[in-house]
Short mmCIF file of C-alpha atoms in Angstrom, two decimals:
data_model
loop_
_atom_site.label_atom_id
_atom_site.label_comp_id
_atom_site.label_asym_id
_atom_site.label_seq_id
_atom_site.Cartn_x
_atom_site.Cartn_y
_atom_site.Cartn_z
CA MET M 1 -25.36 -25.06 -31.26
CA PRO M 2 -26.43 -23.93 -34.56
CA MET M 3 -27.44 -20.33 -35.14
CA ARG M 4 -31.39 -20.28 -35.92
CA ARG M 5 -31.90 -22.00 -32.39
CA LEU M 6 -29.36 -19.77 -30.83
CA ALA M 7 -31.56 -16.98 -31.97
CA ARG M 8 -34.73 -18.12 -31.04
CA ILE M 9 -33.22 -18.31 -27.74
CA LEU M 10 -32.32 -15.10 -27.67
CA LEU M 11 -35.83 -13.83 -28.74
CA VAL M 12 -37.25 -16.27 -26.32
CA ILE M 13 -34.96 -14.56 -23.40
CA ALA M 14 -35.95 -11.30 -24.57
CA ALA M 15 -39.07 -11.40 -24.94
CA LEU M 16 -39.10 -12.75 -21.26
CA ALA M 17 -37.34 -10.09 -20.08
CA VAL M 18 -39.48 -7.86 -22.08
CA LEU M 19 -42.54 -9.05 -20.59
CA GLY M 20 -41.04 -9.19 -16.53
CA ALA M 21 -40.01 -4.97 -17.05
CA GLY M 22 -43.68 -4.52 -18.06
CA ALA M 23 -44.94 -6.18 -15.42
CA LEU M 24 -42.28 -4.81 -12.58
CA TRP M 25 -43.95 -1.26 -14.11
CA LEU M 26 -47.20 -1.98 -13.42
CA ALA M 27 -46.58 -2.69 -9.78
CA GLY M 28 -44.94 0.45 -9.52
CA ARG M 29 -47.81 2.12 -10.83
CA GLU M 30 -50.37 0.52 -8.56
CA LEU M 31 -48.69 0.27 -5.54
CA ALA M 32 -48.17 4.19 -6.29
CA ALA M 33 -51.79 4.24 -7.31
CA PRO M 34 -54.05 6.69 -5.34
CA ALA M 35 -56.30 5.35 -2.18
CA PHE M 36 -59.61 8.01 -2.55
CA ARG M 37 -62.92 7.15 -0.68
CA ALA M 38 -65.14 8.97 0.55
CA ILE M 39 -65.57 9.79 4.39
CA GLY M 40 -68.18 11.43 5.93
CA ALA M 41 -68.60 13.31 8.99
CA PRO M 42 -66.67 12.88 12.25
CA PRO M 43 -68.46 10.40 14.73
CA PRO M 44 -70.11 12.69 17.43
CA VAL M 45 -68.39 10.88 20.65
CA LEU M 46 -65.65 13.38 18.95
CA GLN M 47 -67.54 16.67 18.97
CA ALA M 48 -65.42 17.30 15.59
CA ARG M 49 -65.98 19.63 13.05
CA GLN M 50 -64.67 18.74 9.46
CA ILE M 51 -61.18 20.95 8.50
CA GLN M 52 -59.43 21.93 5.12
CA LEU M 53 -55.80 22.99 4.53
CA VAL M 54 -54.01 22.80 1.34
CA THR M 55 -50.53 22.32 0.64
CA THR M 56 -47.59 24.41 -0.59
CA SER M 57 -47.96 22.89 -3.33
CA ASP M 58 -51.86 23.10 -3.18
CA VAL M 59 -52.99 19.47 -2.47
CA LEU M 60 -55.99 19.92 -1.09
CA VAL M 61 -55.87 18.39 2.04
CA SER M 62 -59.03 17.24 4.30
CA GLY M 63 -59.04 16.33 8.15
CA TRP M 64 -61.20 16.36 11.64
CA TRP M 65 -60.84 18.50 14.68
CA SER M 66 -61.34 17.78 17.41
CA PRO M 67 -60.63 20.80 19.71
CA GLY M 68 -59.21 19.48 23.60
CA ARG M 69 -59.44 20.98 27.26
CA PRO M 70 -56.62 24.08 27.85
CA GLY M 71 -53.29 23.05 28.65
CA LEU M 72 -53.42 19.35 27.97
CA GLY M 73 -52.19 19.51 24.52
CA ALA M 74 -53.28 18.48 20.39
CA VAL M 75 -51.90 15.74 18.60
CA LEU M 76 -51.60 15.51 15.11
CA LEU M 77 -53.04 11.47 13.49
CA LEU M 78 -51.54 9.96 11.00
CA HIS M 79 -52.41 6.80 9.22
CA GLY M 80 -50.67 4.24 7.20
CA VAL M 81 -50.80 3.55 3.40
CA ARG M 82 -53.80 3.17 1.74
CA GLY M 83 -55.72 4.29 4.14
CA ASP M 84 -57.83 7.62 5.75
CA ARG M 85 -57.94 9.47 9.50
CA ARG M 86 -60.43 6.90 10.36
CA GLN M 87 -57.62 4.13 11.29
CA MET M 88 -56.70 6.84 14.01
CA LEU M 89 -59.97 6.82 15.12
CA GLN M 90 -59.81 5.04 18.41
CA ARG M 91 -56.52 6.59 19.03
CA ALA M 92 -58.32 9.64 18.45
CA GLN M 93 -61.01 8.68 20.72
CA LEU M 94 -58.60 7.64 23.48
CA LEU M 95 -57.19 11.38 23.63
CA HIS M 96 -60.79 13.12 22.98
CA ARG M 97 -61.32 10.86 26.74
CA GLN M 98 -58.38 12.49 28.06
CA GLY M 99 -59.09 16.43 27.37
CA ARG M 100 -56.65 15.99 24.44
CA GLY M 101 -57.13 18.04 21.24
CA ALA M 102 -56.81 15.90 18.50
CA LEU M 103 -56.61 16.47 14.29
CA LEU M 104 -56.35 13.44 11.90
CA ILE M 105 -55.91 14.03 8.51
CA ASP M 106 -56.28 11.73 4.67
CA LEU M 107 -52.53 12.03 3.77
CA PRO M 108 -52.45 13.56 0.00
CA GLY M 109 -53.47 10.40 -2.62
CA HIS M 110 -55.49 9.22 0.36
CA GLY M 111 -59.77 9.32 1.75
CA GLU M 112 -60.87 12.51 0.86
CA SER M 113 -57.45 14.08 0.17
CA GLY M 114 -56.46 15.36 -3.23
CA GLY M 115 -52.73 14.41 -4.92
CA THR M 116 -51.99 12.05 -7.75
CA ALA M 117 -50.22 9.73 -6.50
CA ILE M 118 -48.57 8.28 -2.90
CA THR M 119 -44.90 8.72 -2.72
CA PHE M 120 -44.21 7.25 0.25
CA GLY M 121 -43.90 10.47 2.62
CA TRP M 122 -41.86 12.22 0.30
CA ARG M 123 -45.06 14.97 -0.17
CA GLU M 124 -47.27 13.41 1.98
CA SER M 125 -44.89 15.16 4.62
CA GLU M 126 -45.92 18.77 3.73
CA ALA M 127 -49.45 17.35 4.92
CA VAL M 128 -47.81 16.95 8.35
CA VAL M 129 -46.77 20.52 7.45
CA ALA M 130 -49.57 22.34 7.01
CA ALA M 131 -51.47 20.45 9.91
CA LEU M 132 -48.53 21.61 12.38
CA GLU M 133 -49.19 25.23 11.22
CA PHE M 134 -52.86 24.59 11.90
CA LEU M 135 -52.76 23.81 15.21
CA ALA M 136 -49.97 26.29 15.52
CA LYS M 137 -52.65 28.91 14.72
CA GLU M 138 -55.65 27.10 16.18
CA VAL M 139 -54.21 26.19 19.61
CA PRO M 140 -51.28 28.93 19.57
CA CYS M 141 -50.02 27.97 23.72
CA GLU M 142 -50.67 24.09 23.49
CA ARG M 143 -47.90 21.88 23.49
CA ARG M 144 -48.33 19.51 20.00
CA ALA M 145 -47.70 15.94 19.23
CA VAL M 146 -47.88 13.52 16.41
CA ILE M 147 -48.73 9.84 16.24
CA GLY M 148 -48.00 8.28 12.77
CA VAL M 149 -48.48 5.18 11.69
CA SER M 150 -46.08 3.48 8.53
CA LEU M 151 -46.56 5.68 6.31
CA GLY M 152 -47.93 8.90 8.28
CA ALA M 153 -44.49 8.28 10.51
CA ALA M 154 -42.12 7.85 7.61
CA SER M 155 -44.43 11.39 6.41
CA THR M 156 -43.60 13.38 10.22
CA VAL M 157 -39.49 12.32 9.70
CA LEU M 158 -39.56 14.01 5.97
CA ALA M 159 -40.78 16.49 7.01
CA ARG M 160 -39.11 19.76 5.61
CA GLY M 161 -39.60 23.17 7.64
CA ARG M 162 -42.12 21.68 10.17
CA PRO M 163 -43.19 23.52 13.18
CA ARG M 164 -42.43 22.95 16.60
CA ILE M 165 -43.64 19.16 17.78
CA ASP M 166 -42.85 18.54 21.62
CA ALA M 167 -43.55 14.80 20.85
CA VAL M 168 -43.38 12.28 18.56
CA VAL M 169 -44.73 8.57 18.72
CA LEU M 170 -43.64 6.41 15.39
CA GLU M 171 -45.48 3.64 14.76
CA SER M 172 -43.54 0.55 12.36
CA MET M 173 -41.88 2.41 10.28
CA TYR M 174 -39.28 1.58 7.61
CA PRO M 175 -35.74 3.00 7.82
CA THR M 176 -35.34 3.82 4.45
CA ILE M 177 -37.00 2.82 1.21
CA GLU M 178 -34.77 0.40 -0.14
CA ASP M 179 -35.47 -2.03 2.90
CA ALA M 180 -38.70 -1.11 2.45
CA VAL M 181 -39.34 -2.73 -1.09
CA ALA M 182 -37.13 -4.96 -0.32
CA ASP M 183 -38.63 -7.10 2.86
CA ARG M 184 -42.42 -6.96 1.01
CA LEU M 185 -40.53 -8.33 -2.00
CA LYS M 186 -39.42 -11.09 0.14
CA LEU M 187 -42.19 -11.39 2.42
CA HIS M 188 -44.77 -11.86 -1.08
CA LEU M 189 -42.27 -13.76 -3.64
CA GLY M 190 -39.62 -15.64 -1.39
CA GLU M 191 -36.07 -14.88 -0.16
CA TRP M 192 -34.94 -14.25 -4.11
CA ALA M 193 -37.02 -11.22 -4.68
CA GLY M 194 -35.26 -9.09 -2.28
CA GLY M 195 -32.65 -8.69 -5.69
CA LEU M 196 -35.75 -6.70 -7.49
CA SER M 197 -35.74 -3.87 -5.70
CA PRO M 198 -33.73 -2.16 -7.49
CA LEU M 199 -35.22 -2.87 -10.60
CA LEU M 200 -39.19 -1.46 -9.05
CA LEU M 201 -36.75 1.29 -7.08
CA SER M 202 -35.40 2.51 -10.23
CA GLN M 203 -39.24 3.85 -11.55
CA LEU M 204 -39.21 5.95 -8.28
CA PRO M 205 -37.67 9.39 -10.95
CA LEU M 206 -39.85 8.38 -13.82
CA GLN M 207 -43.02 7.28 -12.34
CA LEU M 208 -43.39 9.94 -8.85
CA ASP M 209 -40.56 12.39 -9.74
CA ILE M 210 -38.02 11.15 -6.60
CA THR M 211 -35.29 9.17 -5.99
CA ALA M 212 -35.35 6.66 -3.47
CA GLN M 213 -31.98 8.81 -1.68
CA GLN M 214 -35.03 11.11 -0.52
CA LEU M 215 -37.06 8.07 1.59
CA ARG M 216 -34.55 7.51 4.18
CA PRO M 217 -36.62 8.30 7.33
CA ILE M 218 -33.24 7.23 9.30
CA ASP M 219 -30.70 9.60 7.50
CA HIS M 220 -33.42 12.53 9.07
CA ILE M 221 -34.87 10.85 12.85
CA ALA M 222 -32.47 12.43 14.47
CA GLU M 223 -33.53 16.15 13.47
CA LEU M 224 -36.99 15.61 15.24
CA HIS M 225 -35.37 17.62 18.31
CA ALA M 226 -38.59 16.23 20.19
CA PRO M 227 -38.83 13.51 22.57
CA LEU M 228 -39.16 9.96 20.89
CA LEU M 229 -41.35 6.80 21.50
CA VAL M 230 -40.34 4.44 18.77
CA ILE M 231 -42.82 1.70 19.20
CA SER M 232 -42.97 -1.85 16.43
CA GLY M 233 -44.13 -5.62 16.41
CA SER M 234 -41.88 -7.63 17.48
CA ASN M 235 -42.91 -10.57 14.72
CA ASP M 236 -42.86 -6.79 12.19
CA ARG M 237 -42.27 -8.73 8.84
CA HIS M 238 -42.80 -5.71 6.69
CA THR M 239 -40.37 -3.76 8.82
CA PRO M 240 -38.28 -6.35 11.20
CA ALA M 241 -36.84 -5.53 14.20
CA ALA M 242 -33.79 -5.79 13.17
CA GLU M 243 -34.24 -2.48 11.06
CA THR M 244 -36.73 -0.85 13.87
CA GLN M 245 -32.99 -1.52 16.30
CA ARG M 246 -31.00 0.79 13.93
CA LEU M 247 -33.60 3.68 13.67
CA PHE M 248 -33.80 3.81 17.19
CA ALA M 249 -29.85 3.73 17.30
CA ALA M 250 -30.04 6.86 14.50
CA ALA M 251 -32.49 9.10 16.75
CA ALA M 252 -31.44 11.38 19.34
CA GLU M 253 -32.07 11.86 22.62
CA PRO M 254 -34.50 11.71 24.64
CA LYS M 255 -35.83 8.71 23.56
CA SER M 256 -37.32 5.50 24.30
CA LEU M 257 -38.53 2.20 22.06
CA TRP M 258 -41.36 -0.45 22.98
CA MET M 259 -40.84 -3.79 21.34
CA VAL M 260 -44.37 -5.22 21.36
CA PRO M 261 -44.25 -8.68 22.74
CA GLY M 262 -45.66 -10.69 19.11
CA ALA M 263 -46.84 -8.04 16.99
CA GLY M 264 -46.57 -8.27 13.35
CA HIS M 265 -47.14 -5.28 10.86
CA VAL M 266 -50.56 -4.65 12.02
CA ASP M 267 -52.39 -2.01 13.86
CA LEU M 268 -50.51 -1.67 17.42
CA PHE M 269 -53.28 -0.52 19.72
CA ASP M 270 -55.79 -3.08 18.24
CA PHE M 271 -53.11 -6.15 18.90
CA ALA M 272 -52.21 -4.30 22.71
CA PRO M 273 -54.96 -1.97 23.77
CA GLU M 274 -54.37 -1.70 27.38
CA ASP M 275 -50.29 -1.42 27.00
CA TYR M 276 -50.81 0.81 24.46
CA THR M 277 -53.06 2.88 26.37
CA ARG M 278 -51.20 2.90 29.26
CA ARG M 279 -48.18 3.67 27.61
CA VAL M 280 -48.53 6.08 25.20
CA SER M 281 -50.92 7.71 26.83
CA ALA M 282 -47.76 8.43 30.13
CA PHE M 283 -45.89 9.30 27.24
CA LEU M 284 -47.85 12.38 26.36
CA ALA M 285 -48.64 13.13 29.77
CA SER M 286 -44.98 13.52 30.30
CA ARG M 287 -44.50 15.82 27.68
CA LEU M 288 -47.74 18.09 26.90
CA GLU M 289 -49.35 19.15 30.07
CA SER M 290 -48.00 22.13 30.50
CA PRO M 291 -49.01 25.57 27.81
CA THR M 292 -46.60 27.67 26.29
CA CYS M 293 -48.16 30.86 27.91
CA ILE M 294 -51.57 31.81 28.22
CA PRO M 295 -54.12 31.93 25.72
CA ASP M 296 -56.55 35.42 25.12
CA VAL M 297 -59.77 33.23 25.34
CA ALA M 298 -60.30 29.42 27.04
CA ALA M 299 -61.07 26.99 24.67
CA SER M 300 -64.53 25.48 25.57
CA PHE M 301 -65.01 21.71 26.19
CA THR M 302 -67.93 19.08 27.50
CA PRO M 303 -66.33 15.85 28.28
#
């Protein structure tokens, strides 16, 4: 092959490589871009008030606090990626009808909270700690639970130094960021695209100052030290059933697993409202309905 022709071919290959790397860089920036939006006042049915918390990184976290009846517990509700607290509204209304307190927050980088980027659970976990500390001060005698969906679930498991939790519901959670990225590339581009995941993951230190090793909920799920209910859709292609089974196997007892038949990576409350209500309500009732102390002043509550 003439040298001039070879040089042209190598130049084209180099240009394509640069374009491909640029496209992946832009894709990484888009995936981590904040999802801010106005939320507004809580719906009257919740009888909630707006709150603001501050994380250890001085990020402002916005939310709603709906108090419950004494002795029935309080639940922190955490939405999925690119969502906001309104994603958890149906769950909050269910808890309110049952007399339980409900705390809904916008994770950092979402809704009306602060933050500069979505970090797939790492810095969002600081908001989980701040929210649990709020509950510990607001209702110190109540048992506390967390219901986290996808990003909210990962943020819970990755939270360092979190206050006591008495029950945890994890929905549609990825086991490792490597799995999550490869699954989504395959879903949107085809099986061949899974091999591109290392190129995206290599951007984490540059764009977000974190590493893939920090985003492995499967390595920390056994550290929850609380009764656990793991939920996922049997047809979820973002987090396939085999990955959920790996997560469940890594968790400590007591634990239970519910694979929702036919569900994908969707809102599982919307998909199976009756079964969700029955299973989750029973799980929370068995873990929350006994106060840890006698409060000085009983909280007021109007059903």
